Each structure stands twice: as structure tokens, then as C-alpha cells.
Coordinates of C-alpha atoms in Angstrom, one line a residue:
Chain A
X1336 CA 69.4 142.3 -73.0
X1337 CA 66.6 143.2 -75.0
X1338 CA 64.3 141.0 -76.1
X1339 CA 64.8 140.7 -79.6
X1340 CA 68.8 140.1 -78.8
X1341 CA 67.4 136.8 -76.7
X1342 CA 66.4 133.8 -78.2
X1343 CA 63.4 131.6 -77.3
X1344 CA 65.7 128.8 -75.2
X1345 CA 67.3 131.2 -73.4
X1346 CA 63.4 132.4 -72.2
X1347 CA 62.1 128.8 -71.6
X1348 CA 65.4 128.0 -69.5
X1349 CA 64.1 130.2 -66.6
X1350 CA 60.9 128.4 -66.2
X1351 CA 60.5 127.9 -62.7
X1352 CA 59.8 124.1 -63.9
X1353 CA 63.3 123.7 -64.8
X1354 CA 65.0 124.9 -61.8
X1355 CA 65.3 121.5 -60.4
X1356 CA 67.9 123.8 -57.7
X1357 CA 64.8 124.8 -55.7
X1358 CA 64.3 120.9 -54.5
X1359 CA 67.8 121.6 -52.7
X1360 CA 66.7 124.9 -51.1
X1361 CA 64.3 124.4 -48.6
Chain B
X316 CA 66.6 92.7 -52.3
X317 CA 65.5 88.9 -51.8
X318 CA 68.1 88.1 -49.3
X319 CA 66.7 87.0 -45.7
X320 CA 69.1 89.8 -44.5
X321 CA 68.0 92.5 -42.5
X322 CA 65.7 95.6 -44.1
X323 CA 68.6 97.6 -43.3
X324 CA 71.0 96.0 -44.8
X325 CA 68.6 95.3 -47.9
X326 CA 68.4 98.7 -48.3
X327 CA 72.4 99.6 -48.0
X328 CA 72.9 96.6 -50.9
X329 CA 70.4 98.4 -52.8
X330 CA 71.9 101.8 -52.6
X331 CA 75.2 100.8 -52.7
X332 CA 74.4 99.2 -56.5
X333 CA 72.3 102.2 -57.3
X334 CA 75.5 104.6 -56.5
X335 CA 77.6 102.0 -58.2
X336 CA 75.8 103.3 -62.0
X337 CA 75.6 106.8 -61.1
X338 CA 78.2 110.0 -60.1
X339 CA 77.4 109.6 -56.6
X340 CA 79.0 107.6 -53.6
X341 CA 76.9 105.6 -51.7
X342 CA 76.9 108.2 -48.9
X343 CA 75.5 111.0 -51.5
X344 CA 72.7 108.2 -52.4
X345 CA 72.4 107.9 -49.2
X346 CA 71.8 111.6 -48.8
X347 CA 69.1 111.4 -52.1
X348 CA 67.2 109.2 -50.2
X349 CA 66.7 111.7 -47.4
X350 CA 65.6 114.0 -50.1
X351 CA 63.2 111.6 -51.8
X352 CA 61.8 110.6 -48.8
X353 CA 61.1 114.4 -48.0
X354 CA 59.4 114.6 -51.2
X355 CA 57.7 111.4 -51.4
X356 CA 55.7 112.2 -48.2
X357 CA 55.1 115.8 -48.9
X358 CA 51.5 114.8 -50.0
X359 CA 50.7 111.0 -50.5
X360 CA 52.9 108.9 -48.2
X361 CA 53.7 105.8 -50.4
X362 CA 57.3 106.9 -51.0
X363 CA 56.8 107.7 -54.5
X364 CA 57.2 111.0 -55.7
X365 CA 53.8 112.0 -57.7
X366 CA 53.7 114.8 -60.0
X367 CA 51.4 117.3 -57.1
X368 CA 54.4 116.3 -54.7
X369 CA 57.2 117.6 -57.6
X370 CA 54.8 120.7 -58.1
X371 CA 54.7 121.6 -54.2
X372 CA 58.4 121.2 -54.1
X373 CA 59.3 123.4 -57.0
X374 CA 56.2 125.8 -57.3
X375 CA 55.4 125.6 -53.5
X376 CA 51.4 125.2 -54.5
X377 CA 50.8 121.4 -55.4
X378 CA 48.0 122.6 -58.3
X379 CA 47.9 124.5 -61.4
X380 CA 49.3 123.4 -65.2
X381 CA 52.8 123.6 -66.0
X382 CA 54.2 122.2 -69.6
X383 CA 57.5 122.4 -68.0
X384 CA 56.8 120.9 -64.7
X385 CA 54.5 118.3 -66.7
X386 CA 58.1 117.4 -69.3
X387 CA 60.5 117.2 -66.6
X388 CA 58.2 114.8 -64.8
X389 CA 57.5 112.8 -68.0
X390 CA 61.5 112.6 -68.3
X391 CA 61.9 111.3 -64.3
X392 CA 58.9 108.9 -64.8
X393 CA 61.1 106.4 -66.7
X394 CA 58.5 103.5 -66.5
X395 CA 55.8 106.0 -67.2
X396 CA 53.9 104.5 -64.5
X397 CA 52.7 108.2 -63.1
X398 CA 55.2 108.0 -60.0
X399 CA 58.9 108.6 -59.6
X400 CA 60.8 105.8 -57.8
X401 CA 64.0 106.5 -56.2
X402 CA 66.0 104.1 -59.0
X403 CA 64.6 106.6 -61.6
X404 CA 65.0 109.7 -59.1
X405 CA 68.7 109.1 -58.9
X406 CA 68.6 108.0 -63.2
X407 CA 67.1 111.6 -64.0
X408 CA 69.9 113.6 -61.3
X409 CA 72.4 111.8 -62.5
X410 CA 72.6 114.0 -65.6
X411 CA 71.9 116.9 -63.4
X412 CA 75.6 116.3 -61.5
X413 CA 78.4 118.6 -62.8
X414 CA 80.4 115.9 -63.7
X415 CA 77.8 114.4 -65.5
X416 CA 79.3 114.1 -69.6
X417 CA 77.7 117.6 -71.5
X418 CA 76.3 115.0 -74.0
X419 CA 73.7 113.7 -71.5
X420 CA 72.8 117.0 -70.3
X421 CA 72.2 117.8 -74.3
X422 CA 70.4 114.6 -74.9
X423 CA 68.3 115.4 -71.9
X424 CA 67.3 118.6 -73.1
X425 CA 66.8 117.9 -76.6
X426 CA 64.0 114.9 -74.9
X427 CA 63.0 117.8 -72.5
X428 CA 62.1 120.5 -75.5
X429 CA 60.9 117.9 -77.9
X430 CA 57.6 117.9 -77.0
X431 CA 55.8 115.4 -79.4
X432 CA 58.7 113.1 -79.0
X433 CA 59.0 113.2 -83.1
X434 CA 63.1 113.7 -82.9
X435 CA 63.2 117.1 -83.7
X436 CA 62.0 120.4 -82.0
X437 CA 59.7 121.9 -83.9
X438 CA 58.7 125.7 -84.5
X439 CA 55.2 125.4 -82.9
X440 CA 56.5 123.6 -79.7
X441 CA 59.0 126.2 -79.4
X442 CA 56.0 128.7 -79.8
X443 CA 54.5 126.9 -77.2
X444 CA 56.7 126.7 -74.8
X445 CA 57.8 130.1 -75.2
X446 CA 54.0 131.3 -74.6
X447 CA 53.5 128.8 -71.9
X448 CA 57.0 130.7 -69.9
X449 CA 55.3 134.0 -70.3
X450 CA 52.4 133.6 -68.8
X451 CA 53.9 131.2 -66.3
X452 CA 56.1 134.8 -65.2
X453 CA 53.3 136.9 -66.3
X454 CA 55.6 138.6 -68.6
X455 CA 53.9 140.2 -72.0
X456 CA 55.6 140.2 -75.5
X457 CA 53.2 141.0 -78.8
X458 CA 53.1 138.4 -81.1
X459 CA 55.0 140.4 -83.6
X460 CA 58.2 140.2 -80.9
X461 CA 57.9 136.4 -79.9
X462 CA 57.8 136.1 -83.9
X463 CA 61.0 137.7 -84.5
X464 CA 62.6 136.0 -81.2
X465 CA 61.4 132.2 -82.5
X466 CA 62.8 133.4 -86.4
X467 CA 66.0 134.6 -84.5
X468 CA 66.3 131.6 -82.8
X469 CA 65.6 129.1 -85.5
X470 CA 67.9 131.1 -87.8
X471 CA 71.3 130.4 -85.5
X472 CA 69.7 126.7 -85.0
X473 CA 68.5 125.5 -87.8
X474 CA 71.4 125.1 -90.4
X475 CA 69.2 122.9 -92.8
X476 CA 66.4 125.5 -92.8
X477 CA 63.5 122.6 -92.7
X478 CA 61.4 124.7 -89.7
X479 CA 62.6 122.2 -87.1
X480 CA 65.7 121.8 -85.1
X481 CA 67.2 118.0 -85.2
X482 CA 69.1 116.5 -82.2
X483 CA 72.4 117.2 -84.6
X484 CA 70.9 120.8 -85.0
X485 CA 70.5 121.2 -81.2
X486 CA 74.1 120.0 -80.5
X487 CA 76.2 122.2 -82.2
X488 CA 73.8 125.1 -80.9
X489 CA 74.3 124.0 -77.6
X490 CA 78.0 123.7 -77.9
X491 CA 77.8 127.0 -79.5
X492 CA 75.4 128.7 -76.5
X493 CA 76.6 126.8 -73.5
X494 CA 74.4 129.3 -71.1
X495 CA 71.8 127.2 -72.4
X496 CA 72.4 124.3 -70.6
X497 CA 73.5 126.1 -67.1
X498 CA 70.2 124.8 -65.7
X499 CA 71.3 121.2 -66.8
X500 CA 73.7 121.4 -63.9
X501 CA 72.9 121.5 -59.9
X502 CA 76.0 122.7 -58.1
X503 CA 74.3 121.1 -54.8
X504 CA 74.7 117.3 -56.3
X505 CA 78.6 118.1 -55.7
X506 CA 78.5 117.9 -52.4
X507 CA 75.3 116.7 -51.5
X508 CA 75.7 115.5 -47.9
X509 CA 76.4 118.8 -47.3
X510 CA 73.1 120.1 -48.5
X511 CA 71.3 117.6 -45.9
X512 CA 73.5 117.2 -42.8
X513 CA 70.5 115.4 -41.1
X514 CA 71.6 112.1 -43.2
X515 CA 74.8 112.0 -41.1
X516 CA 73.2 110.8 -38.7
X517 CA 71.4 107.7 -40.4
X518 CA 74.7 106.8 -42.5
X519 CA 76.1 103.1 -41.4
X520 CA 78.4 103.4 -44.5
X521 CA 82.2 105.3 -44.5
X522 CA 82.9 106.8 -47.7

């Protein structure tokens, strides 16, 4: 995906501040 | 718990009604509390999860700014005390669960992005929270790019055209971009007891 074709939610969603996932990894 | 009862027991009454308003059993509470325990101690042992303790857990270095880290603590910090307590640690993973209804998960999102807290996500919180993600991955986009990605966005999202996105707005986006929302959902809250076996092994309740 290039980044024009991306829009700016889809960016912020992979903030590592949002992947609450990672409390469950460790 | 006032009751002249037993801590232990105290504590199964008070999980037991905390699992009563939320997805889980009283087992997978049960199995938070191992968790929030774990995270709660990680820095300041007063079994309260502070915002350095949910920074070491999810950046693994308990300093440094986040807007992210700093939104999603704001949303967990129900009281807005400073401190997550377990009652509002199971509130905010409740909408997390995969069950959960996809109108929380929107509503939770919407409060997440909406910075100011006016009721609508605005174009310059958008800007900033697409500046703060880049150089929270160190990525590099000229200004002329992150332009044209915010107009793109705010073209499929706004339908009114006003320069901000309501909570009506966001929802038929959403609905419309589902992928949006896939971090709204923790597979791991399925089958949570699974994800910490150790709990088994403190449980005095049978599913």
C-alpha cells in the first residue's frame, strides 16, 4: 500500500500505544 | 466488601459482581487479576496500575511521551484519579473482548481519537496524531504527503464537509472500514485463563 492509498486512522492504529495485545505477550 | 467474612472470600464476592457486568466469567476475572496484579507491581507496589507501569508493559521502557499511550490511559482512568483500579481495568477490556457489541469498540475509539474531548475529531488532532505515530516509528512523510493522506481521509469521512468528523461521521466510516477497529479487539480476552495458566492454581471457583 502506498502511502497516499492509506488514510491517517489506518497510520495511528499501529501505534504501539494501541496494541493493548502486547500486555498479554509477555 | 464490609462483610466480617474472610479477605478471601471478600475478594471472590467482589470479582464474582465485577464478572457479573462484564464478558468475562468469574474464572477469566479471576485470571485479570493475575494480570493487574503483574502490572500493578511492575514499578510502584500499591496495586494500582500508574501510567510508567502501562508504559513499561506496552513500550518496555517506563519513560518517554506518548499521545497514544497518554489517551488510552486517560480512557482506563475512569475516576481520573491518575491510577487504574482493577474495577476500571476490567470497565476499559471489556470493550476490548471480541464479543464485546462493535458499537462500544466505535464509541471507544471515537473518545480515544477525540483528543480535546469537543465531540468531534478534528483535522489538527488528526494531524497530530498522525505526526505524533511517525516519529513514534521513526518513519518520514513530507508534509505535502501527510497533507494529501489527512484530505484523503477527511474526504471518505467527513460527509458534511465542516473540517471535523462527528461521532455519526466516524460510525458509518467505521462500518464502512472495519480494519480500523481490528485493534479494538484482543483475541487473548477469549480465552484468557489460557493466556495465564498460573491463576489455575489460585482459582477456588468452578466455572
Amino acid at each position: 500500500k502506498t502511502p497516499v492509498t492509506m488514510n491517517a486512522f489506518e497510520l495511528i492504529s499501529t501505534s504501539q500505544g494501541l496494541n493493548l495485545g502486547s500486555l498479554f505477550e509477555k | 466488601c464490609r462483610s466480617r467474612r474472610s479477605p478471601q472470600i471478600c475478594q471472590q464476592a467482589n470479582l464474582s459482581l465485577l464478572a457479573l457486568d462484564s464478558p468475562f466469567s468469574v474464572n477469566e476475572v479471576e485470571a485479570l487479576y493475575e494480570l493487574f496484579k503483574k502490572l500493578s507491581c511492575s514499578i510502584i507496589d500499591d496495586g494500582l496500575i500508574h501510567k510508567e507501569e502501562l508504559q513499561l508493559a506496552l513500550f518496555q521502557a517506563p519513560y518517554g511521551e506518548n499521545l497514544f499511550l497518554d489517551r488510552v490511559f486517560d480512557l482506563f482512568d475512569e475516576k481520573k484519579n491518575g491510577v487504574i483500579e482493577f474495577e476500571e481495568f476490567i470497565h476499559a477490556l471489556s470493550v476490548f473482548h471480541p464479543y464485546a457489541p462493535i458499537e462500544e469498540k466505535i464509541d471507544f475509539a471515537f473518545r480515544l481519537y477525540d483528543l480535546r474531548q469537543t465531540g468531534f475529531i478534528e483535522r489538527e488532532e488528526v494531524h497530530q496524531m498522525v505526526a505524533a505515530l511517525l516519529m513514534e516509528s521513526e518513519m518520514i512523510l513530507s508534509d505535502e504527503l501527510l497533507t494529501m493522506i489527512i484530505d484523503k481521509t477527511f474526504a471518505d469521512a467527513d460527509s458534511d464537509k465542516d473540517g471535523k468528523i462527528s461521532k455519526e461521521e466516524w460510525k458509518v466510516y467505521v462500518l464502512k472500514h472495519p480494519t480500523l477497529l481490528k485493534n479494538m479487539t484482543l483475541p487473548y480476552l477469549k480465552d484468557v485463563t489460557t493466556a495465564f495458566p498460573s491463576f489455575i492454581f489460585n482459582t477456588e471457583v468452578e466455572d
